[in-house]
Structure formats: structure tokens, C-alpha cells
């Protein structure tokens, strides 16, 4: 039986903040939040698509152009959310980017960008929002988005695997810390499998190797063939949240067997072997 965390936070009438909301998974999370009766603060580094997406939504929506790499920008997002709505019930640290290539070829700029968006972005969300959530002394939920890649390091996406493994660790530390102080703020680690989105639109630095280009073609085809839509995915996420789950693995078929295999290889001291990620 899966252990859960008890009561979930207010959805109807509550407020959700979603970073990286102009595309892909964030759009599904946003539409589902509105469908549940939530008010919405959506944030993205790309202001125009963010405004365009906001214009498609029906409900109380505040769009705040935000660069999650920049703590000042995320602080401004938190200010804007509390100024407008006076409370935050759910924070989705969702913004993230892909970075591909052989690890010895990836340009430092691309490597740093992946770390900065995927890890600093989540940390900035924690730093800007947790003190405010604690001060409110009411239930709230933080959902940090990692990836199956955070549990299963893959070839040709080292910055992504490294950054998402960091999100797995950071989120669990945060979870324990909030338990230590008896806070009513709960944490969940969201680990998507394939979801149709823009994540593979531009995962390269200026020098794209043929191997990285072929890998991205495979991953794009895999997302198009097997990926859930953002709306299908969001349904599963909010189901898990309603059940009070820390571990949100909406597509268990993409992680359970390979993760068990990986843990067994460690426990049995068997060397890891390259597997075909296009079949995940
Ligand atoms: N789609 C998948 O199959 C999949 C699988 C595992 C994990 N994820 C994770 O899900 C999350 C959402 O990704 P997606 O697939 O919807 O991709 P996406 O590219 O469609 O959406 C990501 C959004 O984040 C925004 N963003 C990028 N840098 C930003 C920054 N510095 N500040 C604010 N916003 C920024 C982008 O502009 C974009 O709108 C990411 O963390 C990603 O790593 C996705």
C-alpha cells in the first residue's frame, strides 16, 4: 500500500502558481486548476506566448512574465501573486528545459542554462514562496517537476539527467525540512514520462552533433507517438495530489520496470548496460 500524506489543500477557490506555463505540461496544469475552481498565476520567461495562452483561459488569471533563473524575478512573481489574490495554495515549479549532446561536447553555456533553469529555478521558487507559505500558517502544496530522467540517467542528455536528479534530491530535502518544523506545507515530486510538449523544440547549443540530432528526432517521435496530452497528464497529476501523494509518477509504466532494474543492478553490483530509451 502506498503511504500518502493525508489532507490535500484547497482547490475550489484556492490559488495555483505555475511556472513554465506558456507551453506543454504547464498549460494542462493551468486548465485543470481553473476547472477545479482555482484562481491562477501563470509565469513564463516568454512573455508573448504567456499572454497568448492567458487569453485562451476563462477564469481569474494573472500572467506574470518571469525568469525562474533569476531570484529577483521569482520574488516579483510571489509579490504579484499575493498582491492580487492574498494567498497561494499550490506552487508548481514546472519550468524546465532539455539539453542534449555528448557530455564531452555540450557547450558550457548550454550546460549552465540547463542547471540554471532546472535546478536554480526550483530553488528560487522555494526561496521566494516557502517563507510566505509558512507565514500564512495554512495548508499549501509545492509540486516540483523532475523527470523519469532524474531516476534513470540517459545518454546524450547529461545536463538534463543531472539537473533532474538534483530536483529529486532537493525536493526530498525540502519535504523532510517541512516535516521537521511541523509545517502545514506539503511537497510532491512530479516525475513525468512522455508528454506532448515543446521540450525537444530547441535542446541544442550552437554545435549540434549528428548523434544528438538523431537522438532528438527519436525522442520527438516517441513523444508524438506515446506521449500523453498535457490535459490527460494534468488529470493524473491532480488525482495524485487529491490522494495526498509525495511521489507523483503519473505514468508508472515508464519508470517502474527500468527503475527496479537499475536498483537491482546496484544491489547486485552488476554494471549498468545501455538500454533503448525510445522504448520507455
Ligand atoms: N514533456 C515531457 O515528456 C517531460 C518529461 C519529463 C519531464 N518534463 C518536465 O516537465 C516540465 C515542463 O516541460 P514541458 O515538457 O511542458 O516543456 P515545454 O518546453 O513545452 O514547456 C516549458 C516551458 O518552460 C518555459 N521556460 C523555459 N525557461 C524558463 C525560465 N528560465 N523561466 C520561466 N519559464 C521558462 C518555456 O518558455 C516553456 O514555455 C519541465 O520541467 C520538463 O523538464 C517533461
PDB file of C-alpha atoms and ligand atoms in Angstrom:
ATOM      1  CA  UNK A   1       0.000   0.000   0.000  1.00  0.00           C
ATOM      2  CA  UNK A   2       1.264   3.437  -0.859  1.00  0.00           C
ATOM      3  CA  UNK A   3       1.706   5.795   2.053  1.00  0.00           C
ATOM      4  CA  UNK A   4       0.066   9.175   1.485  1.00  0.00           C
ATOM      5  CA  UNK A   5       0.180  12.473   3.315  1.00  0.00           C
ATOM      6  CA  UNK A   6      -3.370  12.976   4.496  1.00  0.00           C
ATOM      7  CA  UNK A   7      -5.439  16.059   3.749  1.00  0.00           C
ATOM      8  CA  UNK A   8      -4.907  17.857   0.478  1.00  0.00           C
ATOM      9  CA  UNK A   9      -5.014  21.622   0.045  1.00  0.00           C
ATOM     10  CA  UNK A  10      -7.840  23.864  -1.064  1.00  0.00           C
ATOM     11  CA  UNK A  11      -8.593  23.654  -4.766  1.00  0.00           C
ATOM     12  CA  UNK A  12     -12.013  25.265  -5.236  1.00  0.00           C
ATOM     13  CA  UNK A  13     -11.383  28.965  -4.574  1.00  0.00           C
ATOM     14  CA  UNK A  14      -7.684  28.351  -3.969  1.00  0.00           C
ATOM     15  CA  UNK A  15      -4.776  29.840  -5.897  1.00  0.00           C
ATOM     16  CA  UNK A  16      -2.296  27.946  -8.077  1.00  0.00           C
ATOM     17  CA  UNK A  17       1.010  29.379  -9.282  1.00  0.00           C
ATOM     18  CA  UNK A  18       2.558  27.614 -12.274  1.00  0.00           C
ATOM     19  CA  UNK A  19       5.965  28.387 -13.782  1.00  0.00           C
ATOM     20  CA  UNK A  20       6.770  27.475 -17.368  1.00  0.00           C
ATOM     21  CA  UNK A  21       3.055  27.764 -18.080  1.00  0.00           C
ATOM     22  CA  UNK A  22       3.137  29.045 -21.668  1.00  0.00           C
ATOM     23  CA  UNK A  23       3.628  25.605 -23.212  1.00  0.00           C
ATOM     24  CA  UNK A  24       3.193  21.884 -22.751  1.00  0.00           C
ATOM     25  CA  UNK A  25       2.597  20.412 -19.301  1.00  0.00           C
ATOM     26  CA  UNK A  26       2.102  23.832 -17.692  1.00  0.00           C
ATOM     27  CA  UNK A  27      -0.862  24.569 -19.958  1.00  0.00           C
ATOM     28  CA  UNK A  28      -2.592  21.350 -18.900  1.00  0.00           C
ATOM     29  CA  UNK A  29      -1.910  22.031 -15.214  1.00  0.00           C
ATOM     30  CA  UNK A  30      -3.340  25.527 -15.673  1.00  0.00           C
ATOM     31  CA  UNK A  31      -6.543  24.458 -17.440  1.00  0.00           C
ATOM     32  CA  UNK A  32      -7.176  21.748 -14.844  1.00  0.00           C
ATOM     33  CA  UNK A  33      -6.616  24.206 -11.980  1.00  0.00           C
ATOM     34  CA  UNK A  34      -9.247  26.501 -13.470  1.00  0.00           C
ATOM     35  CA  UNK A  35     -11.610  23.557 -13.997  1.00  0.00           C
ATOM     36  CA  UNK A  36     -11.250  22.788 -10.279  1.00  0.00           C
ATOM     37  CA  UNK A  37     -12.304  26.342  -9.441  1.00  0.00           C
ATOM     38  CA  UNK A  38      -8.841  27.664  -8.688  1.00  0.00           C
ATOM     39  CA  UNK A  39      -7.518  31.127  -9.408  1.00  0.00           C
ATOM     40  CA  UNK A  40      -4.356  31.144 -11.405  1.00  0.00           C
ATOM     41  CA  UNK A  41      -0.994  32.826 -11.563  1.00  0.00           C
ATOM     42  CA  UNK A  42       0.884  31.722 -14.662  1.00  0.00           C
ATOM     43  CA  UNK A  43       4.529  32.551 -15.268  1.00  0.00           C
ATOM     44  CA  UNK A  44       6.921  32.024 -18.159  1.00  0.00           C
ATOM     45  CA  UNK A  45      10.120  33.572 -19.467  1.00  0.00           C
ATOM     46  CA  UNK A  46       8.446  34.013 -22.876  1.00  0.00           C
ATOM     47  CA  UNK A  47       6.039  36.888 -22.301  1.00  0.00           C
ATOM     48  CA  UNK A  48       4.181  36.799 -25.619  1.00  0.00           C
ATOM     49  CA  UNK A  49       3.189  33.119 -25.615  1.00  0.00           C
ATOM     50  CA  UNK A  50       2.304  33.526 -21.950  1.00  0.00           C
ATOM     51  CA  UNK A  51      -0.092  36.396 -22.730  1.00  0.00           C
ATOM     52  CA  UNK A  52      -1.488  34.486 -25.699  1.00  0.00           C
ATOM     53  CA  UNK A  53      -2.144  31.436 -23.524  1.00  0.00           C
ATOM     54  CA  UNK A  54      -3.700  33.576 -20.776  1.00  0.00           C
ATOM     55  CA  UNK A  55      -6.088  34.998 -23.365  1.00  0.00           C
ATOM     56  CA  UNK A  56      -7.401  31.474 -24.066  1.00  0.00           C
ATOM     57  CA  UNK A  57      -8.294  30.895 -20.408  1.00  0.00           C
ATOM     58  CA  UNK A  58     -11.609  31.584 -18.788  1.00  0.00           C
ATOM     59  CA  UNK A  59     -11.313  32.470 -15.111  1.00  0.00           C
ATOM     60  CA  UNK A  60      -9.312  34.621 -12.729  1.00  0.00           C
ATOM     61  CA  UNK A  61      -5.858  34.546 -14.276  1.00  0.00           C
ATOM     62  CA  UNK A  62      -2.793  36.668 -13.638  1.00  0.00           C
ATOM     63  CA  UNK A  63       0.068  36.272 -16.138  1.00  0.00           C
ATOM     64  CA  UNK A  64       3.484  37.327 -14.838  1.00  0.00           C
ATOM     65  CA  UNK A  65       6.497  37.175 -17.169  1.00  0.00           C
ATOM     66  CA  UNK A  66       9.138  35.523 -15.012  1.00  0.00           C
ATOM     67  CA  UNK A  67      12.617  34.127 -15.487  1.00  0.00           C
ATOM     68  CA  UNK A  68      12.959  31.353 -12.903  1.00  0.00           C
ATOM     69  CA  UNK A  69      16.766  31.585 -13.186  1.00  0.00           C
ATOM     70  CA  UNK A  70      16.598  34.990 -11.520  1.00  0.00           C
ATOM     71  CA  UNK A  71      15.625  35.096  -7.834  1.00  0.00           C
ATOM     72  CA  UNK A  72      14.538  38.756  -8.102  1.00  0.00           C
ATOM     73  CA  UNK A  73      12.157  37.807 -10.892  1.00  0.00           C
ATOM     74  CA  UNK A  74      10.682  34.902  -8.887  1.00  0.00           C
ATOM     75  CA  UNK A  75      10.363  37.155  -5.807  1.00  0.00           C
ATOM     76  CA  UNK A  76       8.414  39.583  -8.005  1.00  0.00           C
ATOM     77  CA  UNK A  77       6.185  36.683  -9.094  1.00  0.00           C
ATOM     78  CA  UNK A  78       5.437  35.830  -5.463  1.00  0.00           C
ATOM     79  CA  UNK A  79       4.741  39.508  -4.673  1.00  0.00           C
ATOM     80  CA  UNK A  80       2.379  39.730  -7.636  1.00  0.00           C
ATOM     81  CA  UNK A  81       0.539  36.534  -6.638  1.00  0.00           C
ATOM     82  CA  UNK A  82      -0.011  37.665  -3.025  1.00  0.00           C
ATOM     83  CA  UNK A  83      -0.855  41.249  -4.062  1.00  0.00           C
ATOM     84  CA  UNK A  84      -3.536  40.036  -6.423  1.00  0.00           C
ATOM     85  CA  UNK A  85      -5.006  37.064  -4.575  1.00  0.00           C
ATOM     86  CA  UNK A  86      -3.764  37.296  -0.971  1.00  0.00           C
ATOM     87  CA  UNK A  87      -2.916  33.600  -0.786  1.00  0.00           C
ATOM     88  CA  UNK A  88      -1.173  30.766  -2.594  1.00  0.00           C
ATOM     89  CA  UNK A  89      -2.330  27.174  -2.219  1.00  0.00           C
ATOM     90  CA  UNK A  90      -0.318  25.346  -4.860  1.00  0.00           C
ATOM     91  CA  UNK A  91       3.039  26.161  -6.374  1.00  0.00           C
ATOM     92  CA  UNK A  92       4.109  24.190  -9.427  1.00  0.00           C
ATOM     93  CA  UNK A  93       7.839  24.623 -10.046  1.00  0.00           C
ATOM     94  CA  UNK A  94       7.332  23.313 -13.560  1.00  0.00           C
ATOM     95  CA  UNK A  95       9.625  25.333 -15.845  1.00  0.00           C
ATOM     96  CA  UNK A  96      12.375  23.198 -17.302  1.00  0.00           C
ATOM     97  CA  UNK A  97      14.453  22.767 -20.427  1.00  0.00           C
ATOM     98  CA  UNK A  98      16.189  19.930 -22.268  1.00  0.00           C
ATOM     99  CA  UNK A  99      19.870  19.962 -23.210  1.00  0.00           C
ATOM    100  CA  UNK A 100      21.344  17.284 -25.430  1.00  0.00           C
ATOM    101  CA  UNK A 101      24.709  16.169 -26.766  1.00  0.00           C
ATOM    102  CA  UNK A 102      27.651  14.026 -25.742  1.00  0.00           C
ATOM    103  CA  UNK A 103      28.727  15.163 -22.292  1.00  0.00           C
ATOM    104  CA  UNK A 104      32.226  16.000 -23.571  1.00  0.00           C
ATOM    105  CA  UNK A 105      30.769  18.206 -26.323  1.00  0.00           C
ATOM    106  CA  UNK A 106      27.994  20.158 -24.626  1.00  0.00           C
ATOM    107  CA  UNK A 107      28.953  23.807 -24.570  1.00  0.00           C
ATOM    108  CA  UNK A 108      29.296  25.247 -21.065  1.00  0.00           C
ATOM    109  CA  UNK A 109      26.617  27.827 -21.909  1.00  0.00           C
ATOM    110  CA  UNK A 110      24.048  25.107 -22.655  1.00  0.00           C
ATOM    111  CA  UNK A 111      25.112  23.068 -19.624  1.00  0.00           C
ATOM    112  CA  UNK A 112      24.793  26.114 -17.363  1.00  0.00           C
ATOM    113  CA  UNK A 113      21.438  27.087 -18.836  1.00  0.00           C
ATOM    114  CA  UNK A 114      20.009  23.640 -18.045  1.00  0.00           C
ATOM    115  CA  UNK A 115      21.323  23.768 -14.470  1.00  0.00           C
ATOM    116  CA  UNK A 116      20.124  27.291 -14.053  1.00  0.00           C
ATOM    117  CA  UNK A 117      16.539  26.756 -15.276  1.00  0.00           C
ATOM    118  CA  UNK A 118      16.049  23.229 -13.953  1.00  0.00           C
ATOM    119  CA  UNK A 119      17.774  23.463 -10.567  1.00  0.00           C
ATOM    120  CA  UNK A 120      18.165  27.151  -9.654  1.00  0.00           C
ATOM    121  CA  UNK A 121      14.645  27.700 -10.986  1.00  0.00           C
ATOM    122  CA  UNK A 122      13.192  25.247  -8.480  1.00  0.00           C
ATOM    123  CA  UNK A 123      15.394  26.560  -5.684  1.00  0.00           C
ATOM    124  CA  UNK A 124      14.321  30.136  -6.465  1.00  0.00           C
ATOM    125  CA  UNK A 125      10.684  29.036  -6.288  1.00  0.00           C
ATOM    126  CA  UNK A 126      11.347  27.501  -2.876  1.00  0.00           C
ATOM    127  CA  UNK A 127      13.224  30.560  -1.628  1.00  0.00           C
ATOM    128  CA  UNK A 128      10.625  33.049  -2.822  1.00  0.00           C
ATOM    129  CA  UNK A 129       7.485  31.165  -1.806  1.00  0.00           C
ATOM    130  CA  UNK A 130       8.209  28.972   1.231  1.00  0.00           C
ATOM    131  CA  UNK A 131       8.667  31.845   3.727  1.00  0.00           C
ATOM    132  CA  UNK A 132       5.378  33.332   2.541  1.00  0.00           C
ATOM    133  CA  UNK A 133       3.611  29.961   2.674  1.00  0.00           C
ATOM    134  CA  UNK A 134       4.919  29.381   6.203  1.00  0.00           C
ATOM    135  CA  UNK A 135       3.865  32.855   7.325  1.00  0.00           C
ATOM    136  CA  UNK A 136       0.331  32.142   6.086  1.00  0.00           C
ATOM    137  CA  UNK A 137       0.070  29.181   8.536  1.00  0.00           C
ATOM    138  CA  UNK A 138      -2.334  27.309   6.303  1.00  0.00           C
ATOM    139  CA  UNK A 139      -2.130  24.174   4.171  1.00  0.00           C
ATOM    140  CA  UNK A 140      -0.296  24.577   0.896  1.00  0.00           C
ATOM    141  CA  UNK A 141       1.306  22.288  -1.651  1.00  0.00           C
ATOM    142  CA  UNK A 142       4.570  22.607  -3.575  1.00  0.00           C
ATOM    143  CA  UNK A 143       4.986  20.415  -6.634  1.00  0.00           C
ATOM    144  CA  UNK A 144       8.478  20.218  -8.101  1.00  0.00           C
ATOM    145  CA  UNK A 145       8.822  18.740 -11.558  1.00  0.00           C
ATOM    146  CA  UNK A 146      11.706  16.345 -12.095  1.00  0.00           C
ATOM    147  CA  UNK A 147      11.525  13.644 -14.750  1.00  0.00           C
ATOM    148  CA  UNK A 148      11.914   9.936 -15.244  1.00  0.00           C
ATOM    149  CA  UNK A 149      15.373  11.125 -16.368  1.00  0.00           C
ATOM    150  CA  UNK A 150      16.110  12.160 -12.774  1.00  0.00           C
ATOM    151  CA  UNK A 151      15.930   8.486 -11.763  1.00  0.00           C
ATOM    152  CA  UNK A 152      17.289   6.916 -14.935  1.00  0.00           C
ATOM    153  CA  UNK A 153      20.338   8.771 -16.259  1.00  0.00           C
ATOM    154  CA  UNK A 154      20.269   8.684 -20.033  1.00  0.00           C
ATOM    155  CA  UNK A 155      22.946   9.038 -22.697  1.00  0.00           C
ATOM    156  CA  UNK A 156      23.067  12.291 -24.675  1.00  0.00           C
ATOM    157  CA  UNK A 157      21.196  14.290 -22.058  1.00  0.00           C
ATOM    158  CA  UNK A 158      23.643  14.502 -19.175  1.00  0.00           C
ATOM    159  CA  UNK A 159      22.741  18.080 -18.133  1.00  0.00           C
ATOM    160  CA  UNK A 160      19.090  17.103 -18.083  1.00  0.00           C
ATOM    161  CA  UNK A 161      19.645  13.892 -16.099  1.00  0.00           C
ATOM    162  CA  UNK A 162      21.972  15.662 -13.654  1.00  0.00           C
ATOM    163  CA  UNK A 163      19.631  18.591 -13.139  1.00  0.00           C
ATOM    164  CA  UNK A 164      16.570  16.402 -12.684  1.00  0.00           C
ATOM    165  CA  UNK A 165      18.413  14.125 -10.224  1.00  0.00           C
ATOM    166  CA  UNK A 166      19.176  17.328  -8.322  1.00  0.00           C
ATOM    167  CA  UNK A 167      15.467  18.201  -8.281  1.00  0.00           C
ATOM    168  CA  UNK A 168      14.700  14.729  -6.898  1.00  0.00           C
ATOM    169  CA  UNK A 169      17.183  15.318  -4.050  1.00  0.00           C
ATOM    170  CA  UNK A 170      16.256  18.957  -3.421  1.00  0.00           C
ATOM    171  CA  UNK A 171      12.568  18.113  -3.225  1.00  0.00           C
ATOM    172  CA  UNK A 172      13.079  15.286  -0.766  1.00  0.00           C
ATOM    173  CA  UNK A 173      15.259  17.513   1.449  1.00  0.00           C
ATOM    174  CA  UNK A 174      12.544  20.163   1.404  1.00  0.00           C
ATOM    175  CA  UNK A 175       9.916  17.544   2.261  1.00  0.00           C
ATOM    176  CA  UNK A 176      11.887  16.431   5.344  1.00  0.00           C
ATOM    177  CA  UNK A 177      12.613  20.006   6.405  1.00  0.00           C
ATOM    178  CA  UNK A 178       8.952  20.971   6.331  1.00  0.00           C
ATOM    179  CA  UNK A 179       8.139  17.820   8.330  1.00  0.00           C
ATOM    180  CA  UNK A 180      10.877  18.733  10.849  1.00  0.00           C
ATOM    181  CA  UNK A 181       9.266  22.078  11.597  1.00  0.00           C
ATOM    182  CA  UNK A 182       5.718  20.691  11.532  1.00  0.00           C
ATOM    183  CA  UNK A 183       4.676  22.994   8.697  1.00  0.00           C
ATOM    184  CA  UNK A 184       1.298  22.601   7.004  1.00  0.00           C
ATOM    185  CA  UNK A 185       3.094  22.943   3.666  1.00  0.00           C
ATOM    186  CA  UNK A 186       3.290  19.647   1.782  1.00  0.00           C
ATOM    187  CA  UNK A 187       5.612  18.695  -1.035  1.00  0.00           C
ATOM    188  CA  UNK A 188       5.267  16.438  -4.045  1.00  0.00           C
ATOM    189  CA  UNK A 189       7.828  15.262  -6.559  1.00  0.00           C
ATOM    190  CA  UNK A 190       6.339  15.077 -10.033  1.00  0.00           C
ATOM    191  CA  UNK A 191       8.103  12.773 -12.446  1.00  0.00           C
ATOM    192  CA  UNK A 192       6.539  12.896 -15.897  1.00  0.00           C
ATOM    193  CA  UNK A 193       7.078  10.291 -18.554  1.00  0.00           C
ATOM    194  CA  UNK A 194       6.456  11.327 -22.171  1.00  0.00           C
ATOM    195  CA  UNK A 195       4.026  14.229 -22.551  1.00  0.00           C
ATOM    196  CA  UNK A 196       3.455  16.063 -25.839  1.00  0.00           C
ATOM    197  CA  UNK A 197       5.113  19.456 -25.418  1.00  0.00           C
ATOM    198  CA  UNK A 198       7.766  21.773 -26.785  1.00  0.00           C
ATOM    199  CA  UNK A 199      10.571  20.317 -24.679  1.00  0.00           C
ATOM    200  CA  UNK A 200      12.523  18.972 -27.665  1.00  0.00           C
ATOM    201  CA  UNK A 201      11.972  22.049 -29.852  1.00  0.00           C
ATOM    202  CA  UNK A 202      15.375  23.604 -29.150  1.00  0.00           C
ATOM    203  CA  UNK A 203      17.568  21.445 -26.916  1.00  0.00           C
ATOM    204  CA  UNK A 204      20.861  22.173 -28.703  1.00  0.00           C
ATOM    205  CA  UNK A 205      23.768  24.503 -28.322  1.00  0.00           C
ATOM    206  CA  UNK A 206      25.250  26.117 -31.458  1.00  0.00           C
ATOM    207  CA  UNK A 207      27.107  22.919 -32.477  1.00  0.00           C
ATOM    208  CA  UNK A 208      24.682  20.077 -32.989  1.00  0.00           C
ATOM    209  CA  UNK A 209      26.359  16.696 -33.373  1.00  0.00           C
ATOM    210  CA  UNK A 210      24.699  14.128 -35.672  1.00  0.00           C
ATOM    211  CA  UNK A 211      24.252  11.768 -32.700  1.00  0.00           C
ATOM    212  CA  UNK A 212      22.399  14.424 -30.694  1.00  0.00           C
ATOM    213  CA  UNK A 213      20.249  15.373 -33.702  1.00  0.00           C
ATOM    214  CA  UNK A 214      19.307  11.714 -34.276  1.00  0.00           C
ATOM    215  CA  UNK A 215      18.573  11.245 -30.575  1.00  0.00           C
ATOM    216  CA  UNK A 216      16.279  14.266 -30.521  1.00  0.00           C
ATOM    217  CA  UNK A 217      14.471  13.025 -33.648  1.00  0.00           C
ATOM    218  CA  UNK A 218      13.861   9.705 -31.846  1.00  0.00           C
ATOM    219  CA  UNK A 219      12.644  11.447 -28.707  1.00  0.00           C
ATOM    220  CA  UNK A 220      10.321  13.757 -30.668  1.00  0.00           C
ATOM    221  CA  UNK A 221       8.792  10.767 -32.484  1.00  0.00           C
ATOM    222  CA  UNK A 222       8.440   8.937 -29.177  1.00  0.00           C
ATOM    223  CA  UNK A 223       6.660  11.925 -27.576  1.00  0.00           C
ATOM    224  CA  UNK A 224       4.352  12.268 -30.580  1.00  0.00           C
ATOM    225  CA  UNK A 225       3.572   8.549 -30.666  1.00  0.00           C
ATOM    226  CA  UNK A 226       3.384   7.671 -26.958  1.00  0.00           C
ATOM    227  CA  UNK A 227       3.112  10.960 -25.096  1.00  0.00           C
ATOM    228  CA  UNK A 228       0.036  11.919 -23.142  1.00  0.00           C
ATOM    229  CA  UNK A 229      -1.531  15.252 -23.959  1.00  0.00           C
ATOM    230  CA  UNK A 230      -0.943  17.937 -21.304  1.00  0.00           C
ATOM    231  CA  UNK A 231      -4.623  17.712 -20.355  1.00  0.00           C
ATOM    232  CA  UNK A 232      -4.543  13.920 -19.928  1.00  0.00           C
ATOM    233  CA  UNK A 233      -1.390  14.272 -17.899  1.00  0.00           C
ATOM    234  CA  UNK A 234      -2.843  17.021 -15.688  1.00  0.00           C
ATOM    235  CA  UNK A 235      -5.817  14.803 -14.797  1.00  0.00           C
ATOM    236  CA  UNK A 236      -3.422  12.219 -13.373  1.00  0.00           C
ATOM    237  CA  UNK A 237      -1.378  14.842 -11.515  1.00  0.00           C
ATOM    238  CA  UNK A 238      -4.369  16.307  -9.705  1.00  0.00           C
ATOM    239  CA  UNK A 239      -5.645  12.797  -8.902  1.00  0.00           C
ATOM    240  CA  UNK A 240      -2.340  12.092  -7.170  1.00  0.00           C
ATOM    241  CA  UNK A 241      -2.484  15.428  -5.363  1.00  0.00           C
ATOM    242  CA  UNK A 242      -6.038  14.764  -4.177  1.00  0.00           C
ATOM    243  CA  UNK A 243      -4.737  11.475  -2.744  1.00  0.00           C
ATOM    244  CA  UNK A 244      -2.025  13.410  -0.897  1.00  0.00           C
ATOM    245  CA  UNK A 245       0.876  11.707  -2.633  1.00  0.00           C
ATOM    246  CA  UNK A 246       4.504  12.782  -2.381  1.00  0.00           C
ATOM    247  CA  UNK A 247       5.599  10.569  -5.291  1.00  0.00           C
ATOM    248  CA  UNK A 248       3.712  11.598  -8.386  1.00  0.00           C
ATOM    249  CA  UNK A 249       4.509   9.090 -11.141  1.00  0.00           C
ATOM    250  CA  UNK A 250       1.506   9.579 -13.440  1.00  0.00           C
ATOM    251  CA  UNK A 251       2.908   7.101 -15.977  1.00  0.00           C
ATOM    252  CA  UNK A 252       4.256   4.242 -13.831  1.00  0.00           C
ATOM    253  CA  UNK A 253       4.773   2.092 -16.920  1.00  0.00           C
ATOM    254  CA  UNK A 254       7.624   4.425 -17.947  1.00  0.00           C
ATOM    255  CA  UNK A 255       9.605   4.130 -14.730  1.00  0.00           C
ATOM    256  CA  UNK A 256       8.741   1.117 -12.577  1.00  0.00           C
ATOM    257  CA  UNK A 257      10.459  -1.684 -14.508  1.00  0.00           C
ATOM    258  CA  UNK A 258      13.593   0.252 -15.562  1.00  0.00           C
ATOM    259  CA  UNK A 259      13.971   1.746 -12.083  1.00  0.00           C
ATOM    260  CA  UNK A 260      13.662  -1.662 -10.430  1.00  0.00           C
ATOM    261  CA  UNK A 261      16.212  -2.936 -12.910  1.00  0.00           C
ATOM    262  CA  UNK A 262      18.564  -0.079 -12.023  1.00  0.00           C
ATOM    263  CA  UNK A 263      18.254  -0.594  -8.271  1.00  0.00           C
ATOM    264  CA  UNK A 264      18.800  -4.339  -8.736  1.00  0.00           C
ATOM    265  CA  UNK A 265      21.940  -3.621 -10.755  1.00  0.00           C
ATOM    266  CA  UNK A 266      23.290  -1.554  -7.836  1.00  0.00           C
ATOM    267  CA  UNK A 267      22.319  -4.066  -5.177  1.00  0.00           C
ATOM    268  CA  UNK A 268      23.757  -6.933  -7.215  1.00  0.00           C
ATOM    269  CA  UNK A 269      26.838  -4.898  -8.252  1.00  0.00           C
ATOM    270  CA  UNK A 270      26.043  -5.544 -11.910  1.00  0.00           C
ATOM    271  CA  UNK A 271      27.433  -2.989 -14.344  1.00  0.00           C
ATOM    272  CA  UNK A 272      24.732  -0.820 -15.956  1.00  0.00           C
ATOM    273  CA  UNK A 273      24.034  -1.512 -19.622  1.00  0.00           C
ATOM    274  CA  UNK A 274      22.807   0.881 -22.261  1.00  0.00           C
ATOM    275  CA  UNK A 275      19.077   0.396 -22.788  1.00  0.00           C
ATOM    276  CA  UNK A 276      16.843   1.581 -25.590  1.00  0.00           C
ATOM    277  CA  UNK A 277      15.242   4.741 -24.234  1.00  0.00           C
ATOM    278  CA  UNK A 278      12.972   5.060 -27.239  1.00  0.00           C
ATOM    279  CA  UNK A 279      11.011   2.148 -25.766  1.00  0.00           C
ATOM    280  CA  UNK A 280      10.364   3.829 -22.419  1.00  0.00           C
TER     281      UNK A 280
HETATM  282  N1  LIG B   1       7.254  16.632 -21.868  1.00  0.00           N
HETATM  283  C1  LIG B   1       7.830  15.590 -21.318  1.00  0.00           C
HETATM  284  O1  LIG B   1       7.800  14.490 -21.873  1.00  0.00           O
HETATM  285  C2  LIG B   1       8.525  15.729 -19.985  1.00  0.00           C
HETATM  286  C3  LIG B   1       9.032  14.561 -19.385  1.00  0.00           C
HETATM  287  C4  LIG B   1       9.661  14.667 -18.148  1.00  0.00           C
HETATM  288  C5  LIG B   1       9.755  15.898 -17.525  1.00  0.00           C
HETATM  289  N2  LIG B   1       9.258  17.022 -18.138  1.00  0.00           N
HETATM  290  C6  LIG B   1       9.385  18.290 -17.418  1.00  0.00           C
HETATM  291  O2  LIG B   1       8.144  18.961 -17.412  1.00  0.00           O
HETATM  292  C7  LIG B   1       8.349  20.365 -17.286  1.00  0.00           C
HETATM  293  C8  LIG B   1       7.560  21.099 -18.355  1.00  0.00           C
HETATM  294  O3  LIG B   1       8.133  20.807 -19.612  1.00  0.00           O
HETATM  295  P1  LIG B   1       7.294  20.648 -20.965  1.00  0.00           P
HETATM  296  O4  LIG B   1       7.535  19.282 -21.449  1.00  0.00           O
HETATM  297  O5  LIG B   1       5.933  21.133 -20.801  1.00  0.00           O
HETATM  298  O6  LIG B   1       8.168  21.611 -21.921  1.00  0.00           O
HETATM  299  P2  LIG B   1       7.793  22.920 -22.741  1.00  0.00           P
HETATM  300  O7  LIG B   1       9.074  23.321 -23.413  1.00  0.00           O
HETATM  301  O8  LIG B   1       6.608  22.686 -23.596  1.00  0.00           O
HETATM  302  O9  LIG B   1       7.402  23.975 -21.599  1.00  0.00           O
HETATM  303  C9  LIG B   1       8.357  24.511 -20.739  1.00  0.00           C
HETATM  304  C10 LIG B   1       8.072  25.986 -20.531  1.00  0.00           C
HETATM  305  O10 LIG B   1       9.072  26.489 -19.612  1.00  0.00           O
HETATM  306  C11 LIG B   1       9.408  27.788 -20.047  1.00  0.00           C
HETATM  307  N3  LIG B   1      10.704  28.196 -19.545  1.00  0.00           N
HETATM  308  C12 LIG B   1      11.942  27.857 -20.025  1.00  0.00           C
HETATM  309  N4  LIG B   1      12.886  28.513 -19.346  1.00  0.00           N
HETATM  310  C13 LIG B   1      12.263  29.283 -18.432  1.00  0.00           C
HETATM  311  C14 LIG B   1      12.707  30.200 -17.463  1.00  0.00           C
HETATM  312  N5  LIG B   1      14.014  30.486 -17.319  1.00  0.00           N
HETATM  313  N6  LIG B   1      11.797  30.819 -16.672  1.00  0.00           N
HETATM  314  C15 LIG B   1      10.472  30.551 -16.838  1.00  0.00           C
HETATM  315  N7  LIG B   1       9.993  29.720 -17.761  1.00  0.00           N
HETATM  316  C16 LIG B   1      10.881  29.090 -18.547  1.00  0.00           C
HETATM  317  C17 LIG B   1       9.383  27.707 -21.568  1.00  0.00           C
HETATM  318  O11 LIG B   1       9.282  29.011 -22.157  1.00  0.00           O
HETATM  319  C18 LIG B   1       8.185  26.812 -21.819  1.00  0.00           C
HETATM  320  O12 LIG B   1       7.021  27.582 -22.029  1.00  0.00           O
HETATM  321  C19 LIG B   1       9.869  20.571 -17.399  1.00  0.00           C
HETATM  322  O13 LIG B   1      10.422  20.705 -16.109  1.00  0.00           O
HETATM  323  C20 LIG B   1      10.335  19.294 -18.048  1.00  0.00           C
HETATM  324  O14 LIG B   1      11.679  19.001 -17.761  1.00  0.00           O
HETATM  325  C21 LIG B   1       8.656  16.953 -19.358  1.00  0.00           C
END
